[in-house]
Coordinates of C-alpha atoms and ligand atoms in Angstrom, one line a residue:
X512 CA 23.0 17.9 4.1
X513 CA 21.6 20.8 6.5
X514 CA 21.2 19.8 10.3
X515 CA 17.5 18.9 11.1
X516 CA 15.0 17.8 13.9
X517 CA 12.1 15.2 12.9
X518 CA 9.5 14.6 14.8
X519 CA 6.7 12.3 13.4
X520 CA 4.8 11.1 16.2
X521 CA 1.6 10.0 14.6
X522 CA 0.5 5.9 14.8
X523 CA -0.5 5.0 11.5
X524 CA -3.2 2.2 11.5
X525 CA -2.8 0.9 8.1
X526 CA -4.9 -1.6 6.1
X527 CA -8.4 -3.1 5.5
X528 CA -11.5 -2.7 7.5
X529 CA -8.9 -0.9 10.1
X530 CA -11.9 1.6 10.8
X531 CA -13.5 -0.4 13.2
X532 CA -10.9 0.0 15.7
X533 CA -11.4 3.7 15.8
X534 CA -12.4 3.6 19.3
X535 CA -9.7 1.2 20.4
X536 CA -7.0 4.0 19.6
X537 CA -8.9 6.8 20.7
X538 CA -9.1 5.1 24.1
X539 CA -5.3 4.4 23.9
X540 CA -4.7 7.7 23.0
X541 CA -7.0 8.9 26.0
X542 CA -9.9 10.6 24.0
X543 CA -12.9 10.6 26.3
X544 CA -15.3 13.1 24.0
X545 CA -14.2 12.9 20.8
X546 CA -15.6 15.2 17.8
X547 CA -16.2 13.2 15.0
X548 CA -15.9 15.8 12.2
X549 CA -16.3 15.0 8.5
X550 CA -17.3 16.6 4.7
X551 CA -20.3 16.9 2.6
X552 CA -21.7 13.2 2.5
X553 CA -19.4 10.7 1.5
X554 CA -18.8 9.0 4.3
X555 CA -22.4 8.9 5.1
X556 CA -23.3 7.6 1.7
X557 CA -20.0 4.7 1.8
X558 CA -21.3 3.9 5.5
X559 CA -18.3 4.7 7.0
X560 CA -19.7 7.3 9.3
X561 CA -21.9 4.4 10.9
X562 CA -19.6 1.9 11.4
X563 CA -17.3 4.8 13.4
X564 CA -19.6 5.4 15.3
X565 CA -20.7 1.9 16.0
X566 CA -16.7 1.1 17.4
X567 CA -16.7 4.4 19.6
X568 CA -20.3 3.3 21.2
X569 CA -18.9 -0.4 21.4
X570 CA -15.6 1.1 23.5
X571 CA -17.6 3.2 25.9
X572 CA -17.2 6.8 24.2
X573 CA -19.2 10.0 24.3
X574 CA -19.4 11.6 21.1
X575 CA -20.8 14.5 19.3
X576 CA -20.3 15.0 15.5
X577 CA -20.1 18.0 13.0
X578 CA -20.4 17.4 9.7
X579 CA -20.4 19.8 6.0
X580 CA -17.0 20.6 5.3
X581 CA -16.6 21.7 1.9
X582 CA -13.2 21.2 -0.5
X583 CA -11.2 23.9 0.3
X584 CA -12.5 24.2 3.8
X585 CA -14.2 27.1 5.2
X586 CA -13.8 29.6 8.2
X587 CA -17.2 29.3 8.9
X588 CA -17.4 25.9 9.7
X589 CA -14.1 26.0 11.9
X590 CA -15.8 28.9 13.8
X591 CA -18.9 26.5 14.5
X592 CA -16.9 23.4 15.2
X593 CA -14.7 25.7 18.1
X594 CA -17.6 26.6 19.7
X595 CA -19.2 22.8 20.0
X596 CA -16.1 22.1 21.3
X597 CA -15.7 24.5 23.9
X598 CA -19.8 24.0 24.9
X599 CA -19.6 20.5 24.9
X600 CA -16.0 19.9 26.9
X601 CA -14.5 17.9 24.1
X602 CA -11.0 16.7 24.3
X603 CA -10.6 15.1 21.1
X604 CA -11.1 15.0 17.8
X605 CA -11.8 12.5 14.7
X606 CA -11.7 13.9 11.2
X607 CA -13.3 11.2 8.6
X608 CA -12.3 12.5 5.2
X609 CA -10.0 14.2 3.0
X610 CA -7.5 17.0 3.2
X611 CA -10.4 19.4 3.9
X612 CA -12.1 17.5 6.9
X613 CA -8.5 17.1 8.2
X614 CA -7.3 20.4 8.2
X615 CA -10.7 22.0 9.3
X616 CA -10.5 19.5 12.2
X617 CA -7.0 21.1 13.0
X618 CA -8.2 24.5 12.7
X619 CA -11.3 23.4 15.2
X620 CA -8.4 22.1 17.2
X621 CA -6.3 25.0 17.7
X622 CA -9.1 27.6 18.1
X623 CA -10.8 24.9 20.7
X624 CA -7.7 26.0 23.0
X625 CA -7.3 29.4 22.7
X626 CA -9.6 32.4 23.8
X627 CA -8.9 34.5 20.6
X628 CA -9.5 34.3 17.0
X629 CA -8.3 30.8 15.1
X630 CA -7.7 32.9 12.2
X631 CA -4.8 34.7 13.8
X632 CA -2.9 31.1 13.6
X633 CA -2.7 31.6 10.0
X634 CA -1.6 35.2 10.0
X635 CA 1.5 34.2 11.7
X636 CA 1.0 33.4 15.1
X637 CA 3.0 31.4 17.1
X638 CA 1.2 28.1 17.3
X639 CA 1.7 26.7 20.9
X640 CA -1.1 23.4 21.6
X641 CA -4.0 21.9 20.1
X642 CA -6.9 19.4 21.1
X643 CA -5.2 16.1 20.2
X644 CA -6.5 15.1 16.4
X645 CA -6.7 11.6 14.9
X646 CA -8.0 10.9 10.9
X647 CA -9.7 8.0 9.3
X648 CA -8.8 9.1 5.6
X649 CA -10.6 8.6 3.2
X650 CA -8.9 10.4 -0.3
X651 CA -5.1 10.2 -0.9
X652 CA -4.0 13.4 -1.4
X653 CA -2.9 16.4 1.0
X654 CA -0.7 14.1 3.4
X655 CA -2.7 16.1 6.3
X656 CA -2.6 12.9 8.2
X657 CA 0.8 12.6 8.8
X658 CA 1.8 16.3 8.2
X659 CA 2.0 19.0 10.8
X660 CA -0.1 21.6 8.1
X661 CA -3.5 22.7 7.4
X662 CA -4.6 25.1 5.1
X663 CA -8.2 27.0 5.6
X664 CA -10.2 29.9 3.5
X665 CA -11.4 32.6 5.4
X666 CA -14.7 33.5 3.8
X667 CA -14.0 37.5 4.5
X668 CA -11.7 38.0 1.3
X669 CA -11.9 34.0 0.4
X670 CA -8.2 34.3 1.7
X671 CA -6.8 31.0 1.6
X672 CA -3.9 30.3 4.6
X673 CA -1.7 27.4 6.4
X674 CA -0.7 27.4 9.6
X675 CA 2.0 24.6 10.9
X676 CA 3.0 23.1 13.9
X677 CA 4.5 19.8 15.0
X678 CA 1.2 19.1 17.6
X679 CA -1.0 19.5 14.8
X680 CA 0.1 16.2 13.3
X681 CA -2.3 13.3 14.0
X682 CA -1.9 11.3 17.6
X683 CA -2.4 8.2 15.2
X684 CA -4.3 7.8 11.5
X685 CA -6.3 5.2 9.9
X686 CA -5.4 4.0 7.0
X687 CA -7.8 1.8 4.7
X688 CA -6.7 1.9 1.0
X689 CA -10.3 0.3 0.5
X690 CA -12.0 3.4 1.5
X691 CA -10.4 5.3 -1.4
X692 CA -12.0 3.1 -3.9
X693 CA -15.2 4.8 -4.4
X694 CA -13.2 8.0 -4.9
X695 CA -14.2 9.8 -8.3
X696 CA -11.2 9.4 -11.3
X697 CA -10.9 13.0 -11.3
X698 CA -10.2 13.1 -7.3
X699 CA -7.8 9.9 -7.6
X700 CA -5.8 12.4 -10.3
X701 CA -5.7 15.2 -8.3
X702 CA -4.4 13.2 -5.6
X703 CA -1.7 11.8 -7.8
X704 CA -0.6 15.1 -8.9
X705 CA -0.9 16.9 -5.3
X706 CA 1.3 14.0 -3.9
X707 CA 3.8 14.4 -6.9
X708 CA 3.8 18.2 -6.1
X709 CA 4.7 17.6 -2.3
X710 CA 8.0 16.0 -3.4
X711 CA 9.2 17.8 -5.9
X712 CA 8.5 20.7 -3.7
X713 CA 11.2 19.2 -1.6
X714 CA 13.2 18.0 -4.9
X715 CA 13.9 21.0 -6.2
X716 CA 16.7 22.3 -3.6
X717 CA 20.0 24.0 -3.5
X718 CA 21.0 22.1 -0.7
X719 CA 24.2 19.9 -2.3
X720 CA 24.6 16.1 -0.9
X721 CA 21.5 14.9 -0.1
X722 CA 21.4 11.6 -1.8
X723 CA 19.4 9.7 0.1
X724 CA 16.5 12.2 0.1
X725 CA 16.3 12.9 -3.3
X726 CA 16.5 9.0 -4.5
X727 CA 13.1 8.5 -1.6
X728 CA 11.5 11.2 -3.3
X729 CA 12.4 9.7 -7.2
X730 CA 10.9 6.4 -5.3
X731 CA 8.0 7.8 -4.2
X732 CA 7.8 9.3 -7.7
X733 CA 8.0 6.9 -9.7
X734 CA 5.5 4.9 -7.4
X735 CA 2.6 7.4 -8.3
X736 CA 3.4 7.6 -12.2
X737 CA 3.1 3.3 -11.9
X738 CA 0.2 3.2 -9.9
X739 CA -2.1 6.4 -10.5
X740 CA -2.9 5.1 -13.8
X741 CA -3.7 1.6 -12.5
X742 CA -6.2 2.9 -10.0
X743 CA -7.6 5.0 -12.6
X744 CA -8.0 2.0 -15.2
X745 CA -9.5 -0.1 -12.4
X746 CA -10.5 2.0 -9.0
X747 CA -11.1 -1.0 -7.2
X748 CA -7.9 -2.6 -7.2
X749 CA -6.9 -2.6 -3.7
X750 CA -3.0 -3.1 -4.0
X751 CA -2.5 0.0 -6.3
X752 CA -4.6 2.1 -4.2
X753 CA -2.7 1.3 -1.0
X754 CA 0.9 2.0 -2.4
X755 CA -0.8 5.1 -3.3
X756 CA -2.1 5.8 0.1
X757 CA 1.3 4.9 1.7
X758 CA 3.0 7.4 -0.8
X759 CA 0.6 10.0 -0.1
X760 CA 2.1 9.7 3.3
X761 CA 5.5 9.6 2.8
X762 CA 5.3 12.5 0.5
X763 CA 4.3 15.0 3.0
X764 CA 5.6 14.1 6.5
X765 CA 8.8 15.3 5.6
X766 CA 10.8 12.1 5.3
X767 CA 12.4 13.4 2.1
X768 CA 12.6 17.1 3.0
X769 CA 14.8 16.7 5.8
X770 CA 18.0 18.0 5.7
X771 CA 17.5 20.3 2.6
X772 CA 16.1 23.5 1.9
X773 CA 12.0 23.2 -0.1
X774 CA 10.5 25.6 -2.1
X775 CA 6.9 26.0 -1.7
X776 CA 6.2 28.7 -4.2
X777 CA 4.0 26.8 -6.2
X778 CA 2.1 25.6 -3.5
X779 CA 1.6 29.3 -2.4
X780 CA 0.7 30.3 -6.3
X781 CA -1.8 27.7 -5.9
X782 CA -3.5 28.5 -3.3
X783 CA -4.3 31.5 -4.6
X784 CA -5.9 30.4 -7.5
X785 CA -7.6 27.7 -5.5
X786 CA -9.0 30.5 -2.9
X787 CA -10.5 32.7 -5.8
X788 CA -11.8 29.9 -8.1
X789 CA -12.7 27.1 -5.7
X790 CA -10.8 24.5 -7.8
X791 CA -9.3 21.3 -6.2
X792 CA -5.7 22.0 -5.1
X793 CA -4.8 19.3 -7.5
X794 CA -5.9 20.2 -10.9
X795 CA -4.3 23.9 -9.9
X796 CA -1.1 22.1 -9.2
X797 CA -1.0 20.4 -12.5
X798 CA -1.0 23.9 -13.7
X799 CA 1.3 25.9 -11.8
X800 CA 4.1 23.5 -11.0
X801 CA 5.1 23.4 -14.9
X802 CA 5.4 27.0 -15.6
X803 CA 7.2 26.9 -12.1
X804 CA 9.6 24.7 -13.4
X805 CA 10.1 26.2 -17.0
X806 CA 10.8 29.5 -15.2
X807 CA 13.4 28.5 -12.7
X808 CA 14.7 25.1 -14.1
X809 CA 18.1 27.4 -15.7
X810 CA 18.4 28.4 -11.9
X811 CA 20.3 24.5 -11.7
X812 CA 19.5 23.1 -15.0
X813 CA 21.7 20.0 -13.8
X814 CA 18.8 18.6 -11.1
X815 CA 16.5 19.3 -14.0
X816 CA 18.1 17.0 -16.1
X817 CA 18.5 14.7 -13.5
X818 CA 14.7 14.6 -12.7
X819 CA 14.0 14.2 -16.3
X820 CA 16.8 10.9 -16.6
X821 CA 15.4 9.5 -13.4
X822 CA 12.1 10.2 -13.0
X823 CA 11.0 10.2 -16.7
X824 CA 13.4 7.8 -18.2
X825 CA 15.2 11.0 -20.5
X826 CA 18.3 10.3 -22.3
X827 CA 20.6 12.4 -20.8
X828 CA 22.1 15.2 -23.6
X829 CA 25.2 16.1 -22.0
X830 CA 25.9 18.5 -24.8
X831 CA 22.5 20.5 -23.9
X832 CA 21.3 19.4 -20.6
X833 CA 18.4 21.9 -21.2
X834 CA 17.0 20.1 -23.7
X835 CA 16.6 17.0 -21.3
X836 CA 15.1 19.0 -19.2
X837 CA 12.8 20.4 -20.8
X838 CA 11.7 16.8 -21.9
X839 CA 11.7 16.0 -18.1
X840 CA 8.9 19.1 -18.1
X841 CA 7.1 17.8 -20.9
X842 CA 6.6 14.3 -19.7
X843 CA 5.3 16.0 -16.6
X844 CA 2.9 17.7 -18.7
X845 CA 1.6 15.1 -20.8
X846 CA 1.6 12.6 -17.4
X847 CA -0.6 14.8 -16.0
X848 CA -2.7 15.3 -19.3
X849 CA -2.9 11.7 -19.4
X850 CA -4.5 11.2 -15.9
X851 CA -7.5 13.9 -17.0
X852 CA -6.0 16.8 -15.8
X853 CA -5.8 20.8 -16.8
X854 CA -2.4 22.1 -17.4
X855 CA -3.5 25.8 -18.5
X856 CA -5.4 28.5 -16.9
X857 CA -8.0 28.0 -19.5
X858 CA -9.1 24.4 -18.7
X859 CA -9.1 25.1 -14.8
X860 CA -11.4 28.2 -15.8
X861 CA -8.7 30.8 -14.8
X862 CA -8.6 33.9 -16.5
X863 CA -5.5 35.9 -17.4
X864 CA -6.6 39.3 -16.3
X865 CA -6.9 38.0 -12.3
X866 CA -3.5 37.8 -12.6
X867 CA -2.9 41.2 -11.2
X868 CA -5.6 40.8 -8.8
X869 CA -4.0 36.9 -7.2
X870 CA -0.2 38.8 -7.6
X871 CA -1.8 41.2 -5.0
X872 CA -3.6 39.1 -2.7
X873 CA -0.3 36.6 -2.4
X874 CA 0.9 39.8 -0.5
X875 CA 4.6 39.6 -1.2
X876 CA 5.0 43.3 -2.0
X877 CA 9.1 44.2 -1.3
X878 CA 9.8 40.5 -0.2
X879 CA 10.2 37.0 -2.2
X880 CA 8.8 33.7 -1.7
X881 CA 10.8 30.4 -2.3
X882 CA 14.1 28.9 -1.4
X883 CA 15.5 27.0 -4.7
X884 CA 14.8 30.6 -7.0
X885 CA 13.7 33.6 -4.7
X886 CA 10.6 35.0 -6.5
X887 CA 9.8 38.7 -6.7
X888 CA 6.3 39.5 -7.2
X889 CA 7.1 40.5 -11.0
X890 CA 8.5 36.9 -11.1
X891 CA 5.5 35.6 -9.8
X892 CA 3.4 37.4 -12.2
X893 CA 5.5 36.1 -15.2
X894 CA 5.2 32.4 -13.8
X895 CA 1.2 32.7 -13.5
X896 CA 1.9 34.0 -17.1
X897 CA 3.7 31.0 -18.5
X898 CA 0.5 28.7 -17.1
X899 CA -1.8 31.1 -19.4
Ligands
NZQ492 O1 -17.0 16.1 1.4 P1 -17.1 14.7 0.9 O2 -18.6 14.3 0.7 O3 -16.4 13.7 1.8 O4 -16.5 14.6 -0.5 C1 -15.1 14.8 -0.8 C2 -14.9 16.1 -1.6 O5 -15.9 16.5 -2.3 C3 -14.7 13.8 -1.8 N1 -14.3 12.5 -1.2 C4 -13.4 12.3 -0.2 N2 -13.2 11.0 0.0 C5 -14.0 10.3 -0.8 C6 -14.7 11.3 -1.6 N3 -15.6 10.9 -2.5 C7 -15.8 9.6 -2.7 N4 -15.2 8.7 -2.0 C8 -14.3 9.0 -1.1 N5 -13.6 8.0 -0.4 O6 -13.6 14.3 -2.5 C9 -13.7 15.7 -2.5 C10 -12.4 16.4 -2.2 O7 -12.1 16.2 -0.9 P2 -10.9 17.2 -0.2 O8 -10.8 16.7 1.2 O9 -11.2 18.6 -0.5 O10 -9.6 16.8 -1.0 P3 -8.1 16.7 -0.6 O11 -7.8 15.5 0.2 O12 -7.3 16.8 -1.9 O13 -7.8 18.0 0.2 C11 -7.6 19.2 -0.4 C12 -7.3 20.3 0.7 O14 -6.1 20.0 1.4 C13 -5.2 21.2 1.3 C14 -5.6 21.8 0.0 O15 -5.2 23.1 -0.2 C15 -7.1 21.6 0.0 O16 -7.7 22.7 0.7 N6 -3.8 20.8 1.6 C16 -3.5 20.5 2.8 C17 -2.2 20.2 3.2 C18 -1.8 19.8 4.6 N7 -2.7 19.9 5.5 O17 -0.7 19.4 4.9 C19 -1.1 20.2 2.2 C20 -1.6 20.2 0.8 O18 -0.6 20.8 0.0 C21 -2.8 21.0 0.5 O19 -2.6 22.4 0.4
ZN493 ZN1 -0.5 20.1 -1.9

């Protein structure tokens, strides 16, 4: 196991009608303008956006509110919510939503404290403070309320970025599985798959002896592939929504990637065909992890096999341990098949001849990407290939 610092200083607020404490926590965590930034109408239509506001005016607290952040959130938006902040002297801010709201209300966050462009945080630049940023969430998914990312697209070149920081993880988060329940069946499976993603991003290592780790993250694992298709047969049944909310969590603070090297790459591959087609994260996941794994799986064909005997219930072939795991890959596949989801270019609406084009943009040129295999751009454009 590699050395390693954690630091996961969020306050999660977990469990029903928890919302309407809002402006309890943002008290104790000293908000005295508060930013309450959400999406495109959900939380407007559930009512959740009334009864927020209702507990912050109940506790005393000014607030202004910016609303209209799209899936896959925009640089435009972030650009706007900065300069509220800055105008009106905010010192805080709420982000009611998903992945998108959260992140964009991190982006608003950094930018709110610096005189230059927001942008240049995700071109590399050193991150040093943020306005402080709480979440009430309402789609299991991105783990942006525990995690220390966000990922924007700049509208000039639809680029889409992350920038990461340990004071961009949420003061504290609210956690209501109930709010999740009125969450479309193809959001819940995107979710499930994202989620799945975030740990076997972390799975897949070359760092030896890190037993406890990888048996959290076959936990966590195994937790989705239980309880994604009960939320998907009944969306209303609270106590499979909140282990999903909890493992949506877990799977992206970093409590099984600590003390071992993560990979990433398909993440990054990803987000490139999530920037140029504006599809969920998700669904593009459910695509590009498998011909991820097909590609480098001979790399340690041994953790392969031992995902597909865990996670999947294989019978492990110790005469050809490929063969397990290619099973491992295939149940993966038809899992993710089975919860509604594309697992080719084709039904995401990717084309084969942007390949080139997303090869380009991912910028790698003489460099790799990725820890467990270190990708070339020629690898990368075999892998987006393989997901043809
Ligand atoms: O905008 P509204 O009206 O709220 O509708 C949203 C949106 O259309 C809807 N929705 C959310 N909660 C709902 C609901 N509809 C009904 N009932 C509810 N309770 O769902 C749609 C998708 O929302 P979005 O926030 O885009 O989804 P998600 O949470 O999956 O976030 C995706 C974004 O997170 C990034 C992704 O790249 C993508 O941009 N990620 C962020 C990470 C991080 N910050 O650490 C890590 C991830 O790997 C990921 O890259
Ligand atoms: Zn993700």
């Amino acid at each position: 196991m590699n050395n390693f610092n954690f630091y996961s200083p969020t306050y999660f607020v977990f469990g029903k009608e928890r919302e309407n404490e809002a402006g309890k926590y943002i008290k104790r965590f000293n908000g005295t303008r508060v930013l309450i930034h959400y999406g495109s109408g959900s939380v407007i239509k559930s009512g959740l956006l009334q009864r927020v506001k209702k507990s912050l005016t109940e506790n005393g607290i000014y607030f202004t509110e910016l609303g209209g952040v799209v899936p896959n959130p925009r640089s435009g938006l972030v650009y706007t919510g900065i300069e509220l902040c800055k105008k009106d002297k905010i010192d805080f801010i709420l982000a009611v939503g998903g992945g998108s709201v959260i992140d964009s209300a991190k982006a608003i966050a950094l930018g709110a404290e610096y005189d230059g462009d927001f942008w240049d945080f995700y071109c590399g630049k050193r991150i040093e403070k943020a306005l402080p940023v709480a979440t009430i969430l309402t789609l299991t998914a991105a783990g942006s309320e525990g995690s220390m990312g966000t990922v924007i697209t700049h509208e000039n070149g639809m680029l889409k970025r992350a920038a990461n920081h340990d004071v961009l993880r949420p003061v504290f988060s609210i956690l209501n599985p109930e709010l999740t329940c009125s969450l479309p069946a193809y959001q819940t499976a995107c979710g499930a798959i994202d989620m799945m993603a975030h740990v076997m991003e972390r799975y897949f290592t070359n760092t030896q002896n890190v037993e406890i780790t990888d048996r959290l993250a076959e936990g966590i694992l195994l937790t989705i592939i239980k309880e994604a298709p009960i939320a998907l047969a009944n969306p209303s049944n609270y106590e499979a929504r909140a282990n999903l909310m909890w493992a949506g969590m877990v799977a992206h603070n970093d409590t099984c990637g600590v003390g071992r090297d993560s990979d990433w790459s398909s993440h990054q591959m990803e987000h490139e065909l999530s920037g140029l087609y504006d599809v969920a994260h998700g669904a593009g996941l459910a695509v590009m992890f498998p011909a991820w794994m097909k590609y480098v799986m001979n790399h340690d064909i041994m953790r392969f096999a031992q995902f597909a005997v865990r996670v999947w219930g294989c019978e492990m072939n110790f005469q050809q341990p490929e063969e397990t795991a290619l099973q491992g890959i295939q149940r993966y596949e038809e899992f993710a098949k089975s919860l509604g989801m594309p697992i080719r270019f084709a039904e995401l609406g990717a084309k084969a001849e942007d390949i080139p084009f997303m090869v380009k943009t991912l910028g790698l040129g003489e460099n790799t990407m990725g820890s467990f295999v270190k990708l070339t751009e020629e690898d990368v454009k075999k892998i987006y290939e393989l997901a043809v």
